[in-house]
Amino acid sequence: MNQIQRGDLILDIQGLVADVAGRNILKGLNLTIRAGEVHAIMGPNGAGKSTLSQILAGRPDYDIKAGSATYLGEDLLALAPEERARRGVFLGFQYPVEIPGVNNVYLLKAALNSRRRQQGLQELDAFEFMTIVREKMKLMKMDESFLKRGVNEGFSGGEKKRNEILQMTVLEPTLAILDETDSGLDIDALKVVSTGVNSLRRDDRAVVLVTHYQRLLDYIVPDYVHVLAGGKIVRSGDRTLALELEQRGYDWLIEGTNAA
Amino acid sequence: MSTPIAPDLDDLVTQKYRHGFVTDIDSDTLPPGLDEDVIRLISKKKGEPEFLLNWRLKAFRLWQTMKEPTWAHVTYHPIDYQAISYFSAPKSKKDGPKSLADVDPKLLETYDKLGVPLHERARLAGVAVDAVFDSVSVATTFKDRLHAAGVIFCPFSDAVRDYPALIEQYLGSVVPQGDNFYAALNSAVFTDGSFVYIPKGVRCPMELSTYFRINAANTGQFERTLIIADEGSHVSYLEGCTAPMRDENQLHAAVVELVALDNANIKYSTVQNWYPGDENGIGGIYNFVTKRGECRGRNSRISWTQVETGSAITWKYPSCVLIGEGSVGEFYSVAVANHRQQADTGTKMIHVGPNTTSTIVSKGISAGRAQNTYRGLVKVLPSAAGARNYTQCDSLLMGPDCGAHTFPYVEVKNPSAVVEHEATTSRIGEDQLFYLLQRGLSQEDAVNMIVNGFCKSVFNELPMEFAVEAQNLLAVSLEGSVG
């Protein structure tokens, strides 16, 4: 695989139109993400933020009506969800599911090895794997007993989110999409999660933060802020846009789209 | 564009049954049909003592007065019992194999193919195997080492010859001839099986294992297993089963009897993988089996663990009769039904003595058009003061066309008893599946991971090497289930 350089195109979405259960949610969305960048996507409820995350990860039940999404030169929408994951697309779920009886560590190892196989790397043995995981768990301030528990089984909301970020730091995705990872976190957990995300920032990777709250961006400072409303990106700017949104809400932007 | 994870949940299995080959071997097979002459012939072929012949004949006469049970949640065409051959044995030297060296190489090859090498050197250390091929036992490994410990582990026919007193004392003492239709049939025509006796205070030095193989066409397999754990002894026993793929249904009607005396401990594990029939329900084994253990002694324990993936129809309720004070009965079960398989399985825990306890953990997995039923009885007699039972029944559904049913019967005649029952039914979640795919797992690995997680509390009860086999078997049975 070619080395990704800062500024290389990672994800290019053009004119994306998508329906869910017959209802049109995305209405011609454009978004370009380059290596080394962190993008925040904000917007009112029902604007299509989660839909966008799910479509990029390959969730079924969405009808793509028009447009394209190109990931590192490949047609992302033509790939199965597991193929996208193995190529480095990671979705941090808004509501991570419980999978009873499956150890966290077992899933982590299977996930990491499937990514490594795709990269043409050797699977890790138990020792190498645990060395990596221990280091990441320390970063995420997680107790080792965590690994033996069932995936998200009986986890608090905050633990689930922390677990998502742990998985992300272990898998080291090229494109991480974090769907409202900050919702339901107290301030301490938010700091830990932010540390995890910031540790991932590198010239050859990109992060997309889907969030309702400006607060997250105090800890993870984005390069770009976009407003997704009515199924489109209606405004893009830098960090100051988020602050402005906090002051003024979204209505002034949405009215703008209606007029357009 | 829509890329559903499960474009067609109905589009089950592409994976073929892996044990479906036939071994071409000369067999000595009786023509189909059953009457008293056939029973006399079986008894004579096996050189049985008079008491056993009479025992069989009594069973046959009882059987003729009985009707097939119809209460199970299964449907099938009536079985023509006169169309079945009741005895089939690989032809061998007149006196049968004296040692492994005398066993037909083709047979050894068969067991090798099945992953059950009978050569002791090749065999996993610590597991002794009795291999039953059609109606007879063909080899038993590690006899000498077991003998040194005082443990008797041999084909049932050898036990009849060498230990007739034990057989006469215990045979039918847990499952009497007239217990039920299939048990009566088995009592009349059983041909071989395994016999185990663990003397007082002995902890059996290795796992004992019987491997059942149906090979011949149009035969039934009617084996009989009897395990006696004398005071303070321990034994862990495993059984595995396979059969070739054939378009006709074949009957397997076994009886297993366990006896645990004071402080004895029997752990009985089954991985049942009889041929289940094809995806349209053609062929497959009818697995109509009676398994029961009696905890006769104080503080004795009998534990049944089963992983049922095969058979067209499974009708089986490994049970415990808890007589001795403080005795313990356990039942851990994973039953998988795919395609058009039907499983009606569960357990009976009969609390007779005071302070007896029982635990039931049942995991049913249904896929395709299969029907999977848990049927259990917890019965606490007036004499069983302080009895306790805990039952947990979970069902997992894969796809829209399968069914899960739970029939828990509880009869409590002693007011001090505590009986708990928990049950859940869930569908394999698209959310769970998508989550794992998003982490890069393949469809199949994702399904296996979810299913294995679901079954974990039962797999934990299996001896180590069986647990691995069980997981693999589950993977094969459900391959393509969510396609």
XYZ file of C-alpha atoms in Angstrom:
743
model
C 0.000 0.000 0.000
C 1.205 3.504 -0.834
C 2.182 5.720 2.029
C -0.524 8.307 2.699
C 0.833 11.862 2.873
C -0.655 14.823 4.646
C -3.192 16.469 2.348
C -3.938 13.334 0.305
C -7.576 12.735 -0.440
C -9.051 10.235 1.991
C -12.772 10.599 1.489
C -14.589 12.432 -1.258
C -18.391 12.506 -1.139
C -20.173 14.022 -4.105
C -23.907 14.700 -4.432
C -24.940 11.929 -2.051
C -28.701 11.304 -2.016
C -30.048 8.577 0.265
C -33.396 7.307 1.554
C -34.347 5.389 4.638
C -37.586 3.416 4.460
C -38.787 5.522 1.549
C -37.995 8.833 3.245
C -35.379 11.057 1.685
C -32.712 11.926 4.262
C -29.577 12.998 2.403
C -30.254 15.444 -0.404
C -27.059 15.948 -2.327
C -24.294 16.027 0.237
C -20.717 17.011 -0.604
C -17.783 16.531 1.723
C -14.054 16.269 1.137
C -11.688 14.960 3.799
C -7.910 14.927 3.496
C -5.186 13.196 5.428
C -4.184 14.896 8.655
C -7.541 16.626 9.107
C -10.187 16.527 11.816
C -13.690 17.451 10.691
C -16.601 18.135 12.996
C -20.120 17.679 11.666
C -22.783 19.448 13.643
C -26.426 20.094 13.034
C -29.930 19.868 14.411
C -31.674 16.598 15.239
C -32.896 14.674 12.224
C -30.557 16.451 9.852
C -29.001 13.199 8.644
C -25.789 13.140 10.694
C -26.180 9.566 11.915
C -27.465 8.469 8.524
C -24.270 9.755 6.954
C -22.123 7.872 9.491
C -24.047 4.661 8.996
C -23.943 4.879 5.207
C -20.194 5.402 5.242
C -19.779 2.321 7.430
C -21.987 0.260 5.124
C -25.089 -0.268 7.178
C -27.866 -1.927 5.156
C -31.383 -0.476 5.025
C -30.252 2.700 3.302
C -31.043 3.307 -0.346
C -28.378 5.296 -2.128
C -30.231 7.129 -4.886
C -27.448 9.220 -6.348
C -23.935 10.449 -5.778
C -20.671 8.811 -4.849
C -18.255 8.289 -1.997
C -14.648 7.622 -2.890
C -12.307 6.327 -0.194
C -8.592 6.280 -1.042
C -9.506 6.037 -4.699
C -11.977 3.170 -4.270
C -15.750 3.246 -4.585
C -16.576 2.995 -0.899
C -20.262 2.301 -1.446
C -19.481 -0.833 -3.458
C -17.595 -2.432 -0.573
C -19.155 -4.708 2.040
C -19.079 -3.328 5.593
C -16.310 -5.709 6.686
C -14.204 -4.756 3.644
C -14.511 -1.093 4.540
C -13.481 -1.858 8.116
C -10.453 -3.826 7.008
C -9.390 -0.941 4.773
C -9.365 1.354 7.762
C -12.854 2.829 8.048
C -13.925 2.811 11.662
C -17.305 3.817 13.042
C -17.561 4.658 16.718
C -21.189 3.819 17.373
C -23.630 6.160 19.035
C -25.294 3.177 20.708
C -22.787 0.288 20.890
C -24.644 -3.035 21.155
C -24.113 -5.689 23.792
C -22.845 -9.062 22.624
C -23.265 -11.347 25.627
C -20.689 -14.025 26.287
C -18.103 -12.652 23.825
C -15.031 -11.332 25.606
C -13.876 -7.850 24.713
C -10.355 -9.091 24.250
C -11.516 -11.808 21.877
C -13.319 -9.326 19.650
C -10.407 -6.892 19.759
C -7.982 -9.545 18.641
C -10.213 -10.807 15.833
C -10.776 -7.248 14.634
C -7.108 -6.302 14.722
C -6.028 -9.448 12.933
C -8.586 -9.033 10.166
C -7.245 -5.504 9.626
C -3.665 -6.774 9.619
C -4.445 -9.527 7.140
C -5.826 -6.875 4.785
C -2.612 -4.881 5.196
C -0.556 -7.950 4.389
C 0.844 -8.073 7.919
C 1.327 -11.123 10.096
C -1.298 -11.840 12.706
C -0.081 -10.904 16.155
C 0.622 -13.555 18.728
C -0.983 -13.280 22.142
C 2.012 -11.562 23.715
C 2.448 -8.867 21.061
C -1.274 -8.267 21.036
C -1.540 -7.882 24.791
C 1.382 -5.467 24.819
C -0.476 -3.169 22.438
C -3.777 -3.516 24.249
C -2.288 -2.826 27.678
C -0.680 0.354 26.420
C -3.941 1.584 24.890
C -5.931 0.664 27.976
C -3.593 2.721 30.086
C -4.209 5.653 27.786
C -7.963 5.154 28.138
C -7.665 4.702 31.927
C -9.377 1.338 31.723
C -9.009 -1.535 34.135
C -7.723 -4.814 32.744
C -10.743 -6.719 34.086
C -12.568 -4.968 31.286
C -11.043 -7.313 28.729
C -12.664 -10.380 30.242
C -16.132 -8.895 30.262
C -18.650 -9.516 27.497
C -18.629 -6.911 24.730
C -20.500 -3.917 26.199
C -22.349 -6.379 28.451
C -23.701 -4.491 31.416
C -21.503 -1.480 30.600
C -22.595 1.991 31.617
C -23.119 4.489 28.816
C -19.712 6.020 29.512
C -17.959 2.640 29.559
C -19.452 1.765 26.209
C -18.110 4.949 24.635
C -14.728 4.456 26.207
C -14.694 0.934 24.800
C -15.408 2.279 21.326
C -12.428 4.583 21.563
C -10.252 1.785 22.919
C -11.140 -0.312 19.894
C -10.336 2.637 17.667
C -6.921 3.223 19.202
C -6.058 -0.462 18.848
C -7.260 -0.671 15.233
C -5.637 2.647 14.222
C -8.065 3.391 11.394
C -7.251 5.661 8.484
C -10.708 7.227 8.687
C -12.411 7.287 12.080
C -16.040 8.408 12.168
C -17.234 9.030 15.713
C -20.999 9.270 15.952
C -21.904 11.352 18.998
C -19.204 9.710 21.040
C -19.423 12.619 23.496
C -23.117 12.289 24.309
C -23.785 10.946 27.781
C -20.206 11.464 28.986
C -19.302 13.298 32.155
C -16.446 15.761 31.973
C -13.782 13.302 33.157
C -14.828 10.662 30.673
C -14.947 13.285 27.968
C -11.328 14.191 28.672
C -10.245 10.555 28.517
C -12.109 9.946 25.284
C -10.574 13.102 23.806
C -7.098 11.942 24.792
C -7.791 8.709 22.933
C -8.945 10.525 19.816
C -6.066 13.001 19.898
C -3.601 10.121 20.169
C -4.875 8.920 16.821
C -4.278 12.220 15.024
C -1.544 11.794 12.490
C -0.592 13.067 9.068
C -1.816 9.914 7.363
C -5.210 9.692 9.073
C -8.423 11.642 9.360
C -11.174 11.914 11.945
C -14.818 12.862 11.544
C -16.593 13.912 14.727
C -20.359 13.936 14.631
C -21.543 15.943 17.600
C -24.258 18.153 18.994
C -22.035 19.993 21.387
C -19.321 22.534 21.013
C -17.829 21.308 24.280
C -16.143 18.272 22.665
C -14.292 20.626 20.340
C -12.582 22.279 23.287
C -10.705 19.027 23.725
C -10.442 17.823 20.163
C -9.777 20.899 18.116
C -11.091 20.397 14.581
C -9.626 21.798 11.389
C -13.063 22.186 9.857
C -16.583 22.492 11.174
C -19.563 21.674 8.947
C -23.243 22.186 9.525
C -25.408 19.400 8.207
C -29.030 20.480 7.909
C -31.846 19.281 5.684
C -29.662 16.550 4.231
C -26.863 18.817 2.997
C -23.782 20.568 4.266
C -25.117 24.119 4.497
C -22.123 25.868 5.981
C -18.456 25.040 6.481
C -15.942 26.953 8.467
C -13.226 26.640 11.039
C -13.388 26.202 14.775
C -15.086 29.595 15.245
C -18.194 28.360 13.410
C -18.859 25.976 16.274
C -18.676 28.794 18.757
C -21.023 30.856 16.653
C -23.472 27.922 16.494
C -23.417 27.706 20.249
C -24.415 31.342 20.426
C -26.987 31.464 17.676
C -28.322 27.894 17.250
C -29.069 26.481 13.793
C -32.221 28.272 12.758
C -30.493 31.103 10.906
C -28.692 28.541 8.715
C -31.739 26.383 8.079
C -33.800 29.356 7.002
C -31.001 30.064 4.600
C -31.347 26.616 2.993
C -35.066 26.929 2.691
C -34.636 30.143 0.808
C -32.061 28.578 -1.503
C -28.648 0.608 -3.769
C -29.161 -1.583 -0.806
C -26.614 -4.015 0.527
C -28.487 -5.892 3.186
C -26.397 -7.932 5.573
C -28.801 -10.796 5.250
C -30.190 -10.575 1.716
C -32.045 -13.754 2.325
C -32.113 -15.253 5.760
C -33.870 -18.160 4.140
C -30.828 -18.823 2.018
C -29.299 -21.134 4.535
C -26.490 -23.553 4.394
C -24.295 -24.399 1.560
C -22.049 -26.370 3.813
C -22.363 -30.118 3.511
C -22.321 -32.607 6.320
C -18.694 -33.609 6.772
C -19.153 -37.127 8.062
C -21.496 -38.303 5.335
C -19.267 -40.934 3.741
C -20.001 -44.651 3.683
C -17.393 -47.243 4.526
C -17.450 -50.138 2.077
C -17.041 -53.078 4.353
C -18.389 -56.616 4.493
C -21.187 -56.714 6.970
C -23.106 -59.452 8.608
C -26.604 -57.958 8.533
C -29.910 -59.538 9.499
C -32.782 -59.123 7.042
C -35.294 -56.451 8.061
C -38.055 -57.372 10.421
C -38.689 -57.954 14.088
C -40.223 -60.856 15.944
C -39.202 -63.091 18.845
C -37.033 -65.198 16.543
C -34.965 -62.159 15.594
C -34.437 -61.383 19.256
C -33.421 -64.984 19.982
C -31.012 -64.792 17.064
C -29.412 -61.572 18.281
C -29.074 -63.031 21.745
C -27.569 -66.226 20.338
C -25.134 -64.379 18.053
C -23.903 -62.587 21.108
C -23.765 -65.760 23.216
C -25.864 -64.235 25.947
C -26.911 -65.916 29.166
C -30.485 -67.047 29.617
C -31.485 -64.175 31.923
C -30.708 -61.624 29.281
C -32.685 -63.378 26.582
C -35.678 -63.535 28.890
C -35.186 -59.890 29.769
C -35.231 -58.995 26.081
C -38.303 -61.078 25.381
C -40.153 -59.456 28.248
C -39.265 -56.062 26.788
C -40.441 -57.114 23.342
C -43.789 -58.278 24.697
C -44.212 -54.983 26.546
C -43.253 -53.048 23.432
C -45.911 -54.789 21.381
C -48.551 -53.434 23.755
C -47.225 -49.873 23.606
C -47.857 -46.987 21.248
C -45.356 -44.470 19.884
C -45.532 -41.259 21.882
C -47.140 -38.386 19.996
C -46.823 -35.574 22.506
C -43.509 -34.254 21.228
C -43.542 -31.128 19.044
C -42.289 -33.013 15.987
C -43.887 -34.435 12.848
C -42.735 -37.331 10.704
C -44.114 -40.186 8.671
C -44.881 -43.307 10.668
C -41.903 -45.589 11.080
C -42.238 -49.097 9.698
C -40.483 -51.119 12.370
C -40.594 -54.215 10.194
C -38.514 -52.487 7.500
C -35.528 -52.019 9.778
C -32.693 -54.455 10.174
C -31.954 -54.994 13.831
C -28.422 -56.258 13.597
C -25.450 -55.282 11.477
C -21.842 -56.022 12.280
C -18.656 -55.694 10.273
C -17.572 -59.194 9.309
C -14.378 -60.139 11.010
C -12.548 -63.150 12.248
C -14.868 -65.411 14.089
C -13.904 -64.350 17.559
C -13.713 -60.657 16.725
C -10.681 -58.454 17.063
C -8.411 -59.318 19.959
C -6.504 -56.115 19.723
C -6.278 -53.037 17.552
C -3.936 -54.925 15.265
C -6.800 -57.260 14.359
C -9.271 -54.510 13.548
C -10.089 -54.153 9.859
C -7.856 -51.340 8.524
C -10.883 -49.871 6.727
C -12.575 -49.393 10.059
C -9.536 -47.724 11.557
C -9.469 -45.489 8.505
C -13.118 -44.597 9.063
C -12.459 -43.466 12.577
C -9.375 -41.578 11.476
C -11.509 -39.713 8.943
C -13.927 -38.893 11.686
C -11.117 -37.505 13.752
C -11.224 -40.378 16.236
C -7.951 -42.202 15.752
C -8.079 -45.489 17.593
C -4.349 -46.060 17.684
C -3.508 -45.346 21.249
C -0.306 -43.578 20.406
C -2.093 -41.170 18.091
C -4.923 -40.639 20.473
C -5.010 -37.633 22.735
C -3.395 -38.649 25.938
C -5.923 -39.069 28.637
C -8.942 -40.199 26.635
C -9.917 -43.845 26.273
C -12.223 -44.627 23.359
C -14.765 -47.357 22.728
C -15.797 -47.308 19.063
C -19.215 -48.681 18.194
C -19.738 -49.335 14.497
C -23.334 -50.109 13.590
C -24.369 -52.761 16.084
C -21.069 -53.744 17.635
C -18.128 -52.322 19.451
C -15.020 -52.555 17.279
C -12.280 -51.308 19.517
C -11.615 -50.062 22.982
C -8.394 -48.241 23.693
C -6.314 -47.941 26.871
C -7.897 -51.045 28.387
C -4.770 -51.979 30.298
C -4.210 -48.650 31.925
C -7.810 -48.492 33.039
C -7.657 -52.050 34.282
C -4.731 -51.155 36.506
C -6.891 -48.518 38.172
C -9.671 -51.065 38.641
C -11.899 -49.307 36.136
C -13.995 -51.469 33.849
C -14.573 -49.880 30.453
C -15.609 -52.298 27.752
C -18.156 -53.067 25.086
C -21.495 -53.965 26.576
C -21.349 -57.466 25.091
C -18.030 -58.132 26.815
C -19.520 -56.976 30.086
C -22.403 -59.401 29.673
C -19.860 -62.182 29.259
C -17.340 -61.071 31.901
C -19.449 -59.358 34.556
C -22.909 -60.900 34.283
C -23.685 -60.252 37.954
C -23.223 -56.490 37.584
C -25.314 -56.488 34.428
C -28.100 -58.481 36.010
C -28.099 -56.200 39.044
C -28.090 -52.871 37.254
C -29.488 -53.348 33.732
C -32.918 -51.734 33.544
C -32.709 -50.561 37.133
C -32.821 -46.910 36.019
C -34.737 -47.234 32.757
C -36.971 -50.310 33.059
C -37.976 -52.231 29.941
C -41.459 -50.759 29.846
C -40.379 -47.158 30.547
C -41.420 -45.874 27.151
C -41.932 -47.103 23.621
C -38.381 -46.567 22.402
C -36.772 -47.787 25.605
C -38.816 -50.978 25.329
C -37.720 -51.433 21.716
C -34.117 -50.847 22.704
C -34.367 -53.322 25.581
C -35.608 -55.973 23.175
C -33.039 -55.518 20.430
C -30.021 -53.611 21.776
C -26.831 -54.997 20.345
C -23.912 -53.233 21.938
C -22.789 -50.109 23.658
C -20.444 -49.307 26.478
C -20.205 -50.474 30.031
C -18.383 -48.596 32.749
C -17.802 -49.487 36.360
C -15.746 -47.266 38.618
C -14.892 -48.963 41.906
C -15.175 -47.366 45.327
C -13.049 -44.306 45.861
C -11.474 -44.371 42.403
C -11.096 -41.267 40.344
C -11.043 -42.506 36.756
C -7.532 -41.651 35.471
C -8.730 -40.484 32.060
C -11.784 -39.317 30.171
C -13.799 -42.208 28.813
C -15.312 -41.821 25.407
C -17.581 -43.808 23.134
C -17.815 -42.998 19.496
C -20.959 -44.169 17.744
C -21.064 -44.600 13.999
C -24.011 -45.809 11.935
C -22.729 -47.113 8.608
C -24.980 -49.787 7.108
C -28.157 -48.772 5.269
C -31.616 -49.607 6.546
C -30.368 -50.486 9.961
C -31.268 -49.048 13.258
C -28.758 -48.438 15.972
C -29.853 -49.526 19.407
C -27.035 -49.191 21.830
C -27.143 -49.448 25.536
C -24.812 -47.686 27.886
C -24.568 -48.420 31.566
C -22.313 -46.495 33.900
C -21.988 -47.342 37.567
C -20.020 -45.051 39.836
C -19.471 -46.745 43.161
C -19.104 -44.840 46.419
C -16.806 -41.849 46.272
C -15.759 -42.422 42.660
C -15.475 -39.925 39.814
C -15.837 -40.376 36.087
C -16.137 -38.141 33.056
C -17.609 -39.790 30.013
C -18.018 -38.427 26.484
C -19.965 -39.677 23.529
C -19.843 -38.608 19.904
C -22.052 -39.707 17.036
C -22.014 -39.527 13.224
C -23.622 -41.288 10.294
C -23.364 -41.321 6.474
C -25.676 -39.176 4.354
C -28.562 -41.270 3.125
C -31.946 -40.391 1.717
C -33.828 -42.718 4.023
C -34.351 -41.910 7.640
C -32.575 -44.162 10.066
C -33.616 -44.863 13.595
C -31.331 -44.475 16.550
C -32.995 -45.513 19.788
C -30.442 -45.724 22.545
C -30.767 -46.105 26.274
C -28.258 -44.726 28.728
C -28.430 -45.566 32.408
C -26.257 -43.953 35.049
C -26.022 -44.947 38.684
C -24.190 -42.809 41.226
C -23.757 -44.177 44.742
C -22.752 -42.196 47.855
C -20.516 -39.229 47.037
C -20.010 -40.444 43.482
C -19.735 -38.042 40.601
C -20.641 -38.751 36.966
C -20.162 -36.212 34.226
C -21.710 -37.293 30.959
C -21.057 -35.198 27.860
C -22.516 -35.695 24.405
C -21.652 -34.150 21.089
C -24.376 -35.459 18.832
C -23.809 -34.977 15.142
C -25.904 -37.650 13.462
C -26.687 -36.854 9.846
C -29.438 -34.199 9.979
C -30.914 -34.724 6.509
C -30.507 -32.314 3.626
C -31.889 -28.777 3.411
C -35.246 -30.107 2.196
C -35.581 -32.485 5.095
C -34.765 -35.633 3.094
C -32.985 -38.304 5.091
C -31.377 -37.964 8.477
C -31.384 -39.838 11.723
C -34.359 -40.113 14.032
C -32.680 -39.775 17.380
C -35.120 -41.152 19.939
C -33.093 -41.658 23.033
C -33.752 -42.315 26.699
C -31.053 -41.128 29.068
C -31.477 -41.157 32.783
C -29.290 -41.113 35.812
C -30.075 -42.001 39.382
C -28.267 -40.282 42.193
C -28.843 -43.085 44.636
C -26.262 -42.136 47.183
C -25.952 -39.209 49.525
C -24.239 -36.173 48.036
C -23.858 -37.846 44.684
C -23.853 -35.816 41.499
C -24.826 -36.450 37.914
C -24.169 -33.834 35.292
C -25.420 -34.061 31.709
C -23.878 -31.768 29.122
C -25.066 -32.062 25.559
C -24.384 -30.329 22.292
C -27.009 -31.484 19.841
C -26.381 -30.377 16.289
C -27.352 -33.389 14.210
C -30.338 -35.660 13.545
C -33.477 -34.967 11.536
C -35.490 -35.370 14.709
C -34.208 -35.331 18.242
C -36.383 -36.638 21.032
C -34.336 -36.813 24.143
C -34.541 -35.777 27.781
C -31.466 -36.698 29.810
C -32.827 -36.793 33.320
C -31.778 -37.125 36.922
C -33.604 -38.876 39.708
C -32.244 -37.336 42.883
C -32.778 -39.896 45.601
C -29.802 -39.545 47.933
C -29.907 -36.718 50.429
C -28.029 -33.678 49.154
C -27.571 -35.123 45.685
C -27.131 -32.823 42.703
C -28.438 -33.051 39.150
C -27.283 -30.810 36.322
C -28.293 -30.411 32.711
C -26.435 -28.121 30.335
C -27.647 -28.184 26.770
C -27.045 -26.526 23.435
C -29.489 -27.708 20.788
C -29.119 -26.449 17.248
C -31.771 -27.009 14.623
C -31.231 -25.811 11.068
C -33.056 -26.387 7.736
C -35.936 -28.697 8.555
C -34.499 -30.307 11.637
C -36.802 -30.785 14.576
C -35.571 -30.967 18.107
C -37.712 -31.658 21.136
C -35.276 -31.926 23.972
C -34.856 -31.001 27.590
C -34.605 -32.761 30.900
C -36.437 -34.085 33.891
C -35.224 -33.427 37.405
C -37.055 -35.582 39.901
C -36.331 -34.532 43.472
C -36.957 -37.431 45.837
C -34.486 -36.941 48.671
C -34.175 -33.963 50.994
C -31.892 -31.033 50.165
C -31.432 -32.142 46.589
C -30.544 -29.475 44.059
C -30.755 -29.278 40.309
C -29.593 -26.817 37.670
C -30.875 -26.614 34.117
C -29.277 -24.392 31.500
C -30.717 -24.826 28.037
C -29.675 -22.893 24.941
C -31.746 -23.506 21.830
C -30.689 -22.154 18.448
C -33.080 -22.301 15.519
C -32.304 -21.450 11.908
C -33.819 -22.150 8.502
C -37.219 -23.765 8.876
C -36.300 -25.688 11.960
C -38.396 -26.129 15.065
C -36.629 -26.259 18.388
C -38.462 -27.153 21.551
C -37.314 -27.179 25.134
C -39.402 -29.507 27.261
C -38.501 -29.861 30.881
C -39.990 -31.207 34.060
C -38.977 -30.247 37.546
C -40.757 -32.462 40.045
C -40.365 -32.144 43.781
C -41.856 -35.033 45.738
C -43.265 -34.600 49.282
C -40.123 -36.280 50.643
C -37.793 -33.698 49.102
C -37.700 -31.054 51.818
C -35.375 -28.165 51.009
C -35.115 -29.055 47.324
C -33.893 -26.341 45.002
C -33.981 -25.944 41.269
C -32.735 -23.247 38.989
C -33.742 -23.318 35.335
C -32.599 -21.013 32.577
C -33.898 -21.457 29.034
C -32.688 -19.194 26.272
C -33.656 -19.368 22.628
C -31.900 -17.718 19.724
C -33.691 -17.383 16.397
C -31.861 -16.931 13.115
C -34.207 -15.918 10.333
C -37.972 -15.524 10.054
C -39.045 -19.104 9.313
C -37.821 -21.014 12.346
C -39.501 -21.571 15.662
C -38.563 -21.852 19.323
C -40.882 -23.320 21.916
C -40.523 -23.754 25.627
C -42.580 -26.126 27.733
C -41.407 -26.022 31.321
C -43.438 -28.246 33.621
C -43.099 -27.757 37.341
C -44.722 -29.977 39.979
C -43.889 -29.144 43.549
C -45.283 -31.256 46.367
C -43.117 -29.938 49.169
C -43.684 -26.383 50.381
C -40.058 -25.838 51.426
C -38.804 -26.244 47.862
C -37.464 -23.304 45.872
C -37.891 -23.472 42.119
C -36.702 -20.688 39.832
C -37.239 -20.387 36.114
C -35.895 -17.815 33.690
C -36.465 -17.789 29.965
C -35.519 -15.510 27.089
C -36.053 -15.585 23.345
C -34.042 -13.350 21.080
C -33.373 -12.955 17.419
C -29.802 -12.745 16.237
C -29.563 -8.996 16.045
C -28.834 -7.174 12.818
C -27.294 -4.587 15.127
C -24.922 -7.122 16.652
C -24.024 -8.470 13.253
C -23.368 -5.033 11.796
C -21.277 -4.079 14.802
C -18.969 -7.042 14.269
C -18.790 -6.558 10.504
C -17.831 -2.941 11.147
C -14.927 -4.276 13.173
C -13.763 -6.228 10.137
C -15.070 -9.696 10.945
C -16.494 -11.819 8.148
C -20.179 -12.589 8.119
C -19.512 -16.142 9.263
C -17.070 -15.244 11.983
C -19.543 -12.674 13.240
C -22.380 -15.189 13.443
C -20.130 -17.742 15.109
C -18.964 -15.215 17.627
C -22.503 -14.240 18.577
C -23.685 -17.846 18.752
C -20.677 -18.998 20.752
C -21.201 -16.141 23.162
C -24.798 -17.241 23.535
C -23.725 -20.822 24.304
C -20.768 -19.955 26.488
C -22.197 -21.035 29.818
C -22.805 -24.522 28.415
C -19.502 -24.859 26.560
C -17.746 -24.007 29.811
C -19.089 -27.295 31.198
C -17.548 -29.417 28.456
C -14.143 -31.049 28.813
C -11.577 -28.881 27.042
C -11.039 -30.796 23.811
C -14.752 -31.345 23.403
C -15.480 -27.670 23.864
C -13.324 -26.881 20.849
C -14.991 -29.610 18.819
C -18.399 -28.329 19.859
C -17.596 -24.799 18.737
C -16.386 -26.026 15.370
C -19.437 -28.203 14.975
C -21.708 -25.308 15.725
C -19.914 -23.252 13.105
C -20.445 -25.968 10.497
C -24.067 -26.537 11.438
C -24.919 -22.898 11.080
C -22.652 -22.049 8.177
C -24.501 -19.747 5.797
C -27.396 -19.368 8.210
C -27.259 -15.643 7.890
C -26.216 -15.261 4.308
